């Protein structure tokens, strides 16, 4: 899932008129107790497939594909995903999204999620791998009905760690805005610029580690899962009958819950302990398994 082997070390120097654009719209709707495809739009390098093996009970699984193989300087990607009333949609990616070293232009990624009443939407892409010298800005926005469920899983690997590469310079900006019933309930942001290696080496940031993830569950019962998640990650639980535990080697983690949300932060030495922790956290959340394509 989190493999980091990849092509060219050269910066992506691409004429403006040849820079890639991709836009994808996926709408899912409920029909006779199951979820079926609604409106689908594909533009540019963005494609989506619905594997037969991806249908799990009431849920419909969609696999997003970037036919360009990654994003280079100046490319832009937009994904609009909509789970209609009582529909259940799981969205993942065919492979890790690679952000290549840039010639100076910034790539942009926008993800827009809508979850109607009684519906569930799981946004579970494979890891984003940020090459040294890459420049990318990403925004994730969601509108969730009060009785709906949204699960966000976003792993990021800084540099091709399997090749000994680390992210030393470039630009990584990440912005999350989640609204429930029209009210802003979650806002998050990350900005890495300039001498990124020095920033990541600080103990208060990453301590030299190169992989991290955020998991966010928005659901009426989200807070009830906190102890299970903490135990699964090796954090121990708040309940008196839960034994304290130790974090696995190469992993740091934290989990908290409030106001119908549960948030998990993971920081890891590299992709292997990160993926393992993500799988354990998802299992503990009780919202299903990771997408099947993660096993390929």
PDB file of C-alpha atoms in Angstrom:
ATOM      1  CA  UNK A   1       0.000   0.000   0.000  1.00  0.00           C
ATOM      2  CA  UNK A   2       2.682   2.477   0.975  1.00  0.00           C
ATOM      3  CA  UNK A   3       5.414   1.458  -1.495  1.00  0.00           C
ATOM      4  CA  UNK A   4       7.794   4.296  -2.328  1.00  0.00           C
ATOM      5  CA  UNK A   5       9.748   3.051  -5.326  1.00  0.00           C
ATOM      6  CA  UNK A   6       9.388   5.388  -8.281  1.00  0.00           C
ATOM      7  CA  UNK A   7      10.637   6.912 -11.463  1.00  0.00           C
ATOM      8  CA  UNK A   8      12.682   9.913 -12.197  1.00  0.00           C
ATOM      9  CA  UNK A   9      14.584  12.132  -9.849  1.00  0.00           C
ATOM     10  CA  UNK A  10      14.408  15.051 -12.280  1.00  0.00           C
ATOM     11  CA  UNK A  11      12.201  18.010 -11.545  1.00  0.00           C
ATOM     12  CA  UNK A  12       8.959  18.103 -13.504  1.00  0.00           C
ATOM     13  CA  UNK A  13       9.517  20.954 -15.938  1.00  0.00           C
ATOM     14  CA  UNK A  14       6.265  21.064 -17.864  1.00  0.00           C
ATOM     15  CA  UNK A  15       4.982  23.865 -20.126  1.00  0.00           C
ATOM     16  CA  UNK A  16       1.921  25.580 -18.671  1.00  0.00           C
ATOM     17  CA  UNK A  17      -0.352  24.424 -21.497  1.00  0.00           C
ATOM     18  CA  UNK A  18       0.608  20.788 -20.857  1.00  0.00           C
ATOM     19  CA  UNK A  19       0.056  20.716 -17.121  1.00  0.00           C
ATOM     20  CA  UNK A  20      -2.535  18.180 -16.107  1.00  0.00           C
ATOM     21  CA  UNK A  21      -6.071  18.721 -14.926  1.00  0.00           C
ATOM     22  CA  UNK A  22      -8.382  16.122 -13.473  1.00  0.00           C
ATOM     23  CA  UNK A  23     -11.935  16.414 -12.177  1.00  0.00           C
ATOM     24  CA  UNK A  24     -14.121  13.640 -10.850  1.00  0.00           C
ATOM     25  CA  UNK A  25     -17.732  13.593  -9.654  1.00  0.00           C
ATOM     26  CA  UNK A  26     -19.134  10.488  -7.961  1.00  0.00           C
ATOM     27  CA  UNK A  27     -22.669  10.395  -6.603  1.00  0.00           C
ATOM     28  CA  UNK A  28     -24.090   7.367  -4.796  1.00  0.00           C
ATOM     29  CA  UNK A  29     -27.752   6.757  -3.982  1.00  0.00           C
ATOM     30  CA  UNK A  30     -29.716   4.194  -2.016  1.00  0.00           C
ATOM     31  CA  UNK A  31     -31.976   1.769  -3.881  1.00  0.00           C
ATOM     32  CA  UNK A  32     -33.863  -1.145  -2.305  1.00  0.00           C
ATOM     33  CA  UNK A  33     -31.518  -1.423   0.665  1.00  0.00           C
ATOM     34  CA  UNK A  34     -28.275  -1.183  -1.297  1.00  0.00           C
ATOM     35  CA  UNK A  35     -26.133   1.587  -2.749  1.00  0.00           C
ATOM     36  CA  UNK A  36     -25.875   2.167  -6.493  1.00  0.00           C
ATOM     37  CA  UNK A  37     -24.080   4.598  -8.741  1.00  0.00           C
ATOM     38  CA  UNK A  38     -25.694   7.920  -9.499  1.00  0.00           C
ATOM     39  CA  UNK A  39     -24.132  10.704 -11.559  1.00  0.00           C
ATOM     40  CA  UNK A  40     -20.528  10.063 -12.629  1.00  0.00           C
ATOM     41  CA  UNK A  41     -18.315  12.645 -14.341  1.00  0.00           C
ATOM     42  CA  UNK A  42     -14.686  12.142 -15.409  1.00  0.00           C
ATOM     43  CA  UNK A  43     -12.449  14.843 -16.846  1.00  0.00           C
ATOM     44  CA  UNK A  44      -8.758  14.959 -17.720  1.00  0.00           C
ATOM     45  CA  UNK A  45      -6.593  12.394 -15.942  1.00  0.00           C
ATOM     46  CA  UNK A  46      -9.285  11.485 -13.369  1.00  0.00           C
ATOM     47  CA  UNK A  47     -11.069   8.136 -13.677  1.00  0.00           C
ATOM     48  CA  UNK A  48     -13.123   5.942 -11.353  1.00  0.00           C
ATOM     49  CA  UNK A  49     -13.909   2.235 -11.329  1.00  0.00           C
ATOM     50  CA  UNK A  50     -16.369   0.200  -9.265  1.00  0.00           C
ATOM     51  CA  UNK A  51     -14.947  -3.308  -8.789  1.00  0.00           C
ATOM     52  CA  UNK A  52     -17.502  -6.059  -8.287  1.00  0.00           C
ATOM     53  CA  UNK A  53     -15.480  -7.295  -5.336  1.00  0.00           C
ATOM     54  CA  UNK A  54     -15.749  -3.803  -3.886  1.00  0.00           C
ATOM     55  CA  UNK A  55     -19.441  -4.142  -3.046  1.00  0.00           C
ATOM     56  CA  UNK A  56     -19.631  -4.920   0.659  1.00  0.00           C
ATOM     57  CA  UNK A  57     -23.142  -5.324   1.999  1.00  0.00           C
ATOM     58  CA  UNK A  58     -24.930  -2.009   1.630  1.00  0.00           C
ATOM     59  CA  UNK A  59     -21.796  -0.082   0.652  1.00  0.00           C
ATOM     60  CA  UNK A  60     -20.523   0.775  -2.814  1.00  0.00           C
ATOM     61  CA  UNK A  61     -16.736   0.941  -3.223  1.00  0.00           C
ATOM     62  CA  UNK A  62     -15.222   3.370  -5.742  1.00  0.00           C
ATOM     63  CA  UNK A  63     -11.564   3.278  -6.808  1.00  0.00           C
ATOM     64  CA  UNK A  64     -10.125   6.539  -8.113  1.00  0.00           C
ATOM     65  CA  UNK A  65      -7.407   6.419 -10.772  1.00  0.00           C
ATOM     66  CA  UNK A  66      -4.942   9.106 -11.840  1.00  0.00           C
ATOM     67  CA  UNK A  67      -3.976   8.096 -15.381  1.00  0.00           C
ATOM     68  CA  UNK A  68      -1.011  10.483 -15.226  1.00  0.00           C
ATOM     69  CA  UNK A  69       0.622   8.426 -12.471  1.00  0.00           C
ATOM     70  CA  UNK A  70       0.984  11.366 -10.084  1.00  0.00           C
ATOM     71  CA  UNK A  71       0.998  15.155  -9.872  1.00  0.00           C
ATOM     72  CA  UNK A  72       3.803  17.331 -11.200  1.00  0.00           C
ATOM     73  CA  UNK A  73       4.328  21.069 -10.772  1.00  0.00           C
ATOM     74  CA  UNK A  74       1.164  22.981 -11.617  1.00  0.00           C
ATOM     75  CA  UNK A  75      -1.191  20.005 -11.991  1.00  0.00           C
ATOM     76  CA  UNK A  76      -4.655  20.314 -10.445  1.00  0.00           C
ATOM     77  CA  UNK A  77      -7.020  17.626  -9.161  1.00  0.00           C
ATOM     78  CA  UNK A  78     -10.613  18.030  -7.955  1.00  0.00           C
ATOM     79  CA  UNK A  79     -12.798  15.248  -6.531  1.00  0.00           C
ATOM     80  CA  UNK A  80     -16.468  15.805  -5.648  1.00  0.00           C
ATOM     81  CA  UNK A  81     -17.980  12.859  -3.772  1.00  0.00           C
ATOM     82  CA  UNK A  82     -21.624  12.698  -2.694  1.00  0.00           C
ATOM     83  CA  UNK A  83     -23.424  10.056  -0.626  1.00  0.00           C
ATOM     84  CA  UNK A  84     -27.177  10.576  -1.014  1.00  0.00           C
ATOM     85  CA  UNK A  85     -29.719   9.866   1.704  1.00  0.00           C
ATOM     86  CA  UNK A  86     -29.168   6.408   3.262  1.00  0.00           C
ATOM     87  CA  UNK A  87     -26.400   5.571   0.761  1.00  0.00           C
ATOM     88  CA  UNK A  88     -23.043   4.124   1.860  1.00  0.00           C
ATOM     89  CA  UNK A  89     -20.003   4.994  -0.239  1.00  0.00           C
ATOM     90  CA  UNK A  90     -16.372   3.931   0.286  1.00  0.00           C
ATOM     91  CA  UNK A  91     -13.793   5.769  -1.837  1.00  0.00           C
ATOM     92  CA  UNK A  92     -10.133   4.858  -2.204  1.00  0.00           C
ATOM     93  CA  UNK A  93      -7.355   5.183  -4.785  1.00  0.00           C
ATOM     94  CA  UNK A  94      -5.760   2.623  -7.082  1.00  0.00           C
ATOM     95  CA  UNK A  95      -2.276   3.428  -5.769  1.00  0.00           C
ATOM     96  CA  UNK A  96      -0.374   5.915  -3.668  1.00  0.00           C
ATOM     97  CA  UNK A  97      -0.642   9.471  -5.030  1.00  0.00           C
ATOM     98  CA  UNK A  98       2.826  10.702  -5.938  1.00  0.00           C
ATOM     99  CA  UNK A  99       3.669  14.407  -5.818  1.00  0.00           C
ATOM    100  CA  UNK A 100       6.783  14.838  -7.972  1.00  0.00           C
ATOM    101  CA  UNK A 101       9.570  17.364  -7.539  1.00  0.00           C
ATOM    102  CA  UNK A 102       8.504  20.696  -9.028  1.00  0.00           C
ATOM    103  CA  UNK A 103      10.187  23.269 -11.233  1.00  0.00           C
ATOM    104  CA  UNK A 104       8.569  25.949  -9.065  1.00  0.00           C
ATOM    105  CA  UNK A 105       4.850  25.636  -9.805  1.00  0.00           C
ATOM    106  CA  UNK A 106       2.495  24.367  -7.101  1.00  0.00           C
ATOM    107  CA  UNK A 107       0.112  21.445  -7.636  1.00  0.00           C
ATOM    108  CA  UNK A 108      -3.356  21.718  -6.136  1.00  0.00           C
ATOM    109  CA  UNK A 109      -5.694  19.047  -4.809  1.00  0.00           C
ATOM    110  CA  UNK A 110      -9.301  19.735  -3.800  1.00  0.00           C
ATOM    111  CA  UNK A 111     -11.602  17.145  -2.223  1.00  0.00           C
ATOM    112  CA  UNK A 112     -15.263  18.041  -1.657  1.00  0.00           C
ATOM    113  CA  UNK A 113     -17.461  15.623   0.308  1.00  0.00           C
ATOM    114  CA  UNK A 114     -21.224  15.670   0.916  1.00  0.00           C
ATOM    115  CA  UNK A 115     -23.009  13.185   3.194  1.00  0.00           C
ATOM    116  CA  UNK A 116     -26.807  13.372   3.371  1.00  0.00           C
ATOM    117  CA  UNK A 117     -29.092  12.155   6.149  1.00  0.00           C
ATOM    118  CA  UNK A 118     -28.624   8.541   7.226  1.00  0.00           C
ATOM    119  CA  UNK A 119     -25.736   8.104   4.796  1.00  0.00           C
ATOM    120  CA  UNK A 120     -22.113   7.114   5.269  1.00  0.00           C
ATOM    121  CA  UNK A 121     -19.035   8.167   3.320  1.00  0.00           C
ATOM    122  CA  UNK A 122     -15.562   6.746   3.917  1.00  0.00           C
ATOM    123  CA  UNK A 123     -12.722   8.683   2.268  1.00  0.00           C
ATOM    124  CA  UNK A 124      -9.789   6.250   2.475  1.00  0.00           C
ATOM    125  CA  UNK A 125      -7.123   6.970  -0.162  1.00  0.00           C
ATOM    126  CA  UNK A 126      -3.798   5.201  -0.169  1.00  0.00           C
ATOM    127  CA  UNK A 127      -0.836   7.272   0.980  1.00  0.00           C
ATOM    128  CA  UNK A 128       0.236  10.549  -0.587  1.00  0.00           C
ATOM    129  CA  UNK A 129       4.005  10.395  -1.215  1.00  0.00           C
ATOM    130  CA  UNK A 130       5.603  13.841  -1.340  1.00  0.00           C
ATOM    131  CA  UNK A 131       8.901  13.758  -3.250  1.00  0.00           C
ATOM    132  CA  UNK A 132      11.771  15.991  -2.205  1.00  0.00           C
ATOM    133  CA  UNK A 133      11.268  19.400  -3.817  1.00  0.00           C
ATOM    134  CA  UNK A 134       7.547  18.880  -4.431  1.00  0.00           C
ATOM    135  CA  UNK A 135       5.093  21.742  -4.043  1.00  0.00           C
ATOM    136  CA  UNK A 136       1.465  20.984  -3.260  1.00  0.00           C
ATOM    137  CA  UNK A 137      -1.558  22.593  -1.650  1.00  0.00           C
ATOM    138  CA  UNK A 138      -4.492  20.405  -0.662  1.00  0.00           C
ATOM    139  CA  UNK A 139      -7.931  21.256   0.703  1.00  0.00           C
ATOM    140  CA  UNK A 140     -10.538  18.869   2.075  1.00  0.00           C
ATOM    141  CA  UNK A 141     -14.033  20.164   2.700  1.00  0.00           C
ATOM    142  CA  UNK A 142     -17.074  18.236   3.891  1.00  0.00           C
ATOM    143  CA  UNK A 143     -20.734  18.901   4.615  1.00  0.00           C
ATOM    144  CA  UNK A 144     -22.254  16.213   6.850  1.00  0.00           C
ATOM    145  CA  UNK A 145     -25.882  15.795   7.920  1.00  0.00           C
ATOM    146  CA  UNK A 146     -26.408  15.545  11.711  1.00  0.00           C
ATOM    147  CA  UNK A 147     -27.320  11.823  11.547  1.00  0.00           C
ATOM    148  CA  UNK A 148     -24.754  10.866   8.879  1.00  0.00           C
ATOM    149  CA  UNK A 149     -21.317   9.284   9.217  1.00  0.00           C
ATOM    150  CA  UNK A 150     -18.055  10.500   7.682  1.00  0.00           C
ATOM    151  CA  UNK A 151     -14.706   8.740   8.000  1.00  0.00           C
ATOM    152  CA  UNK A 152     -11.557  10.447   6.732  1.00  0.00           C
ATOM    153  CA  UNK A 153      -8.246   8.573   6.544  1.00  0.00           C
ATOM    154  CA  UNK A 154      -5.305  10.549   5.131  1.00  0.00           C
ATOM    155  CA  UNK A 155      -1.777   9.056   5.262  1.00  0.00           C
ATOM    156  CA  UNK A 156       1.210  11.109   4.044  1.00  0.00           C
ATOM    157  CA  UNK A 157       4.811   9.990   3.517  1.00  0.00           C
ATOM    158  CA  UNK A 158       7.487  12.679   3.225  1.00  0.00           C
ATOM    159  CA  UNK A 159      10.068  11.518   0.698  1.00  0.00           C
ATOM    160  CA  UNK A 160      10.688   8.107  -0.846  1.00  0.00           C
ATOM    161  CA  UNK A 161      11.805   6.521   2.376  1.00  0.00           C
ATOM    162  CA  UNK A 162      12.540   3.130   0.791  1.00  0.00           C
ATOM    163  CA  UNK A 163      15.272   4.866  -1.229  1.00  0.00           C
ATOM    164  CA  UNK A 164      16.591   6.831   1.700  1.00  0.00           C
ATOM    165  CA  UNK A 165      15.095  10.083   0.441  1.00  0.00           C
ATOM    166  CA  UNK A 166      13.649  12.611   2.855  1.00  0.00           C
ATOM    167  CA  UNK A 167      11.704  15.797   2.255  1.00  0.00           C
ATOM    168  CA  UNK A 168      14.261  18.563   2.757  1.00  0.00           C
ATOM    169  CA  UNK A 169      12.665  21.420   0.837  1.00  0.00           C
ATOM    170  CA  UNK A 170       9.478  22.229  -1.046  1.00  0.00           C
ATOM    171  CA  UNK A 171       5.968  23.190   0.007  1.00  0.00           C
ATOM    172  CA  UNK A 172       3.159  21.231   1.651  1.00  0.00           C
ATOM    173  CA  UNK A 173       0.012  23.036   2.708  1.00  0.00           C
ATOM    174  CA  UNK A 174      -3.021  21.078   3.924  1.00  0.00           C
ATOM    175  CA  UNK A 175      -6.397  22.559   4.909  1.00  0.00           C
ATOM    176  CA  UNK A 176      -9.412  20.691   6.339  1.00  0.00           C
ATOM    177  CA  UNK A 177     -12.860  22.191   6.973  1.00  0.00           C
ATOM    178  CA  UNK A 178     -15.713  19.939   8.151  1.00  0.00           C
ATOM    179  CA  UNK A 179     -19.265  21.181   8.645  1.00  0.00           C
ATOM    180  CA  UNK A 180     -22.196  19.363  10.205  1.00  0.00           C
ATOM    181  CA  UNK A 181     -25.661  20.725   9.630  1.00  0.00           C
ATOM    182  CA  UNK A 182     -24.043  23.842   8.159  1.00  0.00           C
ATOM    183  CA  UNK A 183     -21.929  24.542  11.284  1.00  0.00           C
ATOM    184  CA  UNK A 184     -18.139  24.404  11.228  1.00  0.00           C
ATOM    185  CA  UNK A 185     -17.103  21.649  13.665  1.00  0.00           C
ATOM    186  CA  UNK A 186     -13.530  20.834  12.626  1.00  0.00           C
ATOM    187  CA  UNK A 187     -10.765  22.973  11.160  1.00  0.00           C
ATOM    188  CA  UNK A 188      -7.195  21.848  10.688  1.00  0.00           C
ATOM    189  CA  UNK A 189      -4.166  23.096   8.809  1.00  0.00           C
ATOM    190  CA  UNK A 190      -0.566  22.170   8.092  1.00  0.00           C
ATOM    191  CA  UNK A 191       2.103  24.360   6.497  1.00  0.00           C
ATOM    192  CA  UNK A 192       5.602  23.168   5.644  1.00  0.00           C
ATOM    193  CA  UNK A 193       7.822  25.528   3.646  1.00  0.00           C
ATOM    194  CA  UNK A 194      11.468  26.356   3.157  1.00  0.00           C
ATOM    195  CA  UNK A 195      13.926  24.275   5.186  1.00  0.00           C
ATOM    196  CA  UNK A 196      11.472  21.465   5.834  1.00  0.00           C
ATOM    197  CA  UNK A 197      14.153  19.041   7.019  1.00  0.00           C
ATOM    198  CA  UNK A 198      15.063  21.317   9.924  1.00  0.00           C
ATOM    199  CA  UNK A 199      11.404  21.644  10.881  1.00  0.00           C
ATOM    200  CA  UNK A 200      10.839  17.886  10.794  1.00  0.00           C
ATOM    201  CA  UNK A 201      13.959  17.208  12.853  1.00  0.00           C
ATOM    202  CA  UNK A 202      12.577  19.141  15.815  1.00  0.00           C
ATOM    203  CA  UNK A 203      11.312  16.925  18.582  1.00  0.00           C
ATOM    204  CA  UNK A 204       8.147  18.996  18.891  1.00  0.00           C
ATOM    205  CA  UNK A 205       7.219  18.345  15.250  1.00  0.00           C
ATOM    206  CA  UNK A 206       8.308  14.977  13.826  1.00  0.00           C
ATOM    207  CA  UNK A 207      11.584  14.122  15.550  1.00  0.00           C
ATOM    208  CA  UNK A 208      13.071  13.152  12.190  1.00  0.00           C
ATOM    209  CA  UNK A 209      10.303  10.698  11.294  1.00  0.00           C
ATOM    210  CA  UNK A 210       8.777  10.809   7.831  1.00  0.00           C
ATOM    211  CA  UNK A 211       5.212   9.468   7.859  1.00  0.00           C
ATOM    212  CA  UNK A 212       2.000  10.689   9.447  1.00  0.00           C
ATOM    213  CA  UNK A 213      -1.754  10.300   9.180  1.00  0.00           C
ATOM    214  CA  UNK A 214      -4.970  11.831  10.428  1.00  0.00           C
ATOM    215  CA  UNK A 215      -8.109   9.754  10.943  1.00  0.00           C
ATOM    216  CA  UNK A 216     -11.350  11.568  11.686  1.00  0.00           C
ATOM    217  CA  UNK A 217     -14.714   9.950  12.382  1.00  0.00           C
ATOM    218  CA  UNK A 218     -17.782  12.184  12.451  1.00  0.00           C
ATOM    219  CA  UNK A 219     -20.790  10.196  13.664  1.00  0.00           C
ATOM    220  CA  UNK A 220     -23.417  10.331  16.422  1.00  0.00           C
ATOM    221  CA  UNK A 221     -21.659   7.463  18.275  1.00  0.00           C
ATOM    222  CA  UNK A 222     -18.057   8.457  17.511  1.00  0.00           C
ATOM    223  CA  UNK A 223     -17.085   9.243  21.103  1.00  0.00           C
ATOM    224  CA  UNK A 224     -18.076   5.768  22.309  1.00  0.00           C
ATOM    225  CA  UNK A 225     -15.208   4.250  20.281  1.00  0.00           C
ATOM    226  CA  UNK A 226     -12.391   6.157  21.959  1.00  0.00           C
ATOM    227  CA  UNK A 227     -11.295   3.507  24.476  1.00  0.00           C
ATOM    228  CA  UNK A 228     -11.277   0.776  21.810  1.00  0.00           C
ATOM    229  CA  UNK A 229      -9.122   2.900  19.521  1.00  0.00           C
ATOM    230  CA  UNK A 230      -6.688   3.843  22.256  1.00  0.00           C
ATOM    231  CA  UNK A 231      -6.215   0.215  23.266  1.00  0.00           C
ATOM    232  CA  UNK A 232      -5.753  -0.874  19.636  1.00  0.00           C
ATOM    233  CA  UNK A 233      -2.985   1.692  19.170  1.00  0.00           C
ATOM    234  CA  UNK A 234      -1.175   0.805  22.391  1.00  0.00           C
ATOM    235  CA  UNK A 235      -2.225   3.933  24.265  1.00  0.00           C
ATOM    236  CA  UNK A 236      -4.206   2.161  26.983  1.00  0.00           C
ATOM    237  CA  UNK A 237      -7.759   3.136  27.833  1.00  0.00           C
ATOM    238  CA  UNK A 238      -9.490   5.504  30.210  1.00  0.00           C
ATOM    239  CA  UNK A 239     -11.598   2.782  31.802  1.00  0.00           C
ATOM    240  CA  UNK A 240     -10.293   1.349  35.089  1.00  0.00           C
ATOM    241  CA  UNK A 241     -10.362  -2.237  33.773  1.00  0.00           C
ATOM    242  CA  UNK A 242      -8.157  -1.446  30.759  1.00  0.00           C
ATOM    243  CA  UNK A 243      -4.509  -2.313  31.223  1.00  0.00           C
ATOM    244  CA  UNK A 244      -1.943   0.328  30.212  1.00  0.00           C
ATOM    245  CA  UNK A 245      -0.101  -0.551  27.011  1.00  0.00           C
ATOM    246  CA  UNK A 246       2.977   0.517  25.100  1.00  0.00           C
ATOM    247  CA  UNK A 247       3.187   1.971  21.624  1.00  0.00           C
ATOM    248  CA  UNK A 248       4.805  -0.248  18.972  1.00  0.00           C
ATOM    249  CA  UNK A 249       8.351   0.612  17.913  1.00  0.00           C
ATOM    250  CA  UNK A 250       8.524   3.377  15.318  1.00  0.00           C
ATOM    251  CA  UNK A 251       5.104   4.829  16.123  1.00  0.00           C
ATOM    252  CA  UNK A 252       3.682   7.718  18.121  1.00  0.00           C
ATOM    253  CA  UNK A 253      -0.040   8.289  18.392  1.00  0.00           C
ATOM    254  CA  UNK A 254      -2.794  10.226  20.065  1.00  0.00           C
ATOM    255  CA  UNK A 255      -6.581   9.946  20.066  1.00  0.00           C
ATOM    256  CA  UNK A 256      -9.337  12.177  21.403  1.00  0.00           C
ATOM    257  CA  UNK A 257     -13.109  12.470  21.068  1.00  0.00           C
ATOM    258  CA  UNK A 258     -15.599  15.307  21.529  1.00  0.00           C
ATOM    259  CA  UNK A 259     -18.838  16.702  20.088  1.00  0.00           C
ATOM    260  CA  UNK A 260     -19.670  13.638  17.968  1.00  0.00           C
ATOM    261  CA  UNK A 261     -16.139  13.312  16.560  1.00  0.00           C
ATOM    262  CA  UNK A 262     -13.138  11.071  17.124  1.00  0.00           C
ATOM    263  CA  UNK A 263      -9.702  12.150  15.929  1.00  0.00           C
ATOM    264  CA  UNK A 264      -6.543  10.043  15.665  1.00  0.00           C
ATOM    265  CA  UNK A 265      -3.068  11.425  14.952  1.00  0.00           C
ATOM    266  CA  UNK A 266      -0.313   9.060  13.905  1.00  0.00           C
ATOM    267  CA  UNK A 267       3.393   9.765  13.445  1.00  0.00           C
ATOM    268  CA  UNK A 268       5.706   6.995  12.272  1.00  0.00           C
ATOM    269  CA  UNK A 269       9.277   6.333  11.302  1.00  0.00           C
ATOM    270  CA  UNK A 270       8.135   5.236   7.825  1.00  0.00           C
ATOM    271  CA  UNK A 271       5.184   3.746   5.979  1.00  0.00           C
ATOM    272  CA  UNK A 272       5.193   0.245   7.502  1.00  0.00           C
ATOM    273  CA  UNK A 273       4.309   1.075  11.132  1.00  0.00           C
ATOM    274  CA  UNK A 274       1.964   3.797   9.862  1.00  0.00           C
ATOM    275  CA  UNK A 275      -0.070   1.378   7.749  1.00  0.00           C
ATOM    276  CA  UNK A 276      -0.235  -1.161  10.564  1.00  0.00           C
ATOM    277  CA  UNK A 277      -1.551   1.470  12.979  1.00  0.00           C
ATOM    278  CA  UNK A 278      -4.147   2.686  10.482  1.00  0.00           C
ATOM    279  CA  UNK A 279      -5.490  -0.837  10.046  1.00  0.00           C
ATOM    280  CA  UNK A 280      -5.765  -1.351  13.809  1.00  0.00           C
ATOM    281  CA  UNK A 281      -7.482   1.992  14.324  1.00  0.00           C
ATOM    282  CA  UNK A 282     -10.037   1.354  11.584  1.00  0.00           C
ATOM    283  CA  UNK A 283     -10.834  -2.088  13.004  1.00  0.00           C
ATOM    284  CA  UNK A 284     -11.335  -0.566  16.455  1.00  0.00           C
ATOM    285  CA  UNK A 285     -13.667   2.100  15.082  1.00  0.00           C
ATOM    286  CA  UNK A 286     -16.101  -0.639  14.079  1.00  0.00           C
ATOM    287  CA  UNK A 287     -16.856   0.930  10.696  1.00  0.00           C
ATOM    288  CA  UNK A 288     -15.666  -1.926   8.481  1.00  0.00           C
ATOM    289  CA  UNK A 289     -12.365  -2.958   6.943  1.00  0.00           C
ATOM    290  CA  UNK A 290      -9.848  -1.123   4.812  1.00  0.00           C
ATOM    291  CA  UNK A 291     -10.646  -1.229   1.065  1.00  0.00           C
ATOM    292  CA  UNK A 292      -9.665  -4.485  -0.625  1.00  0.00           C
ATOM    293  CA  UNK A 293      -7.306  -2.749  -3.029  1.00  0.00           C
ATOM    294  CA  UNK A 294      -5.056  -1.848  -0.081  1.00  0.00           C
ATOM    295  CA  UNK A 295      -4.101  -5.538   0.025  1.00  0.00           C
ATOM    296  CA  UNK A 296      -2.824  -5.585  -3.580  1.00  0.00           C
TER     297      UNK A 296
END
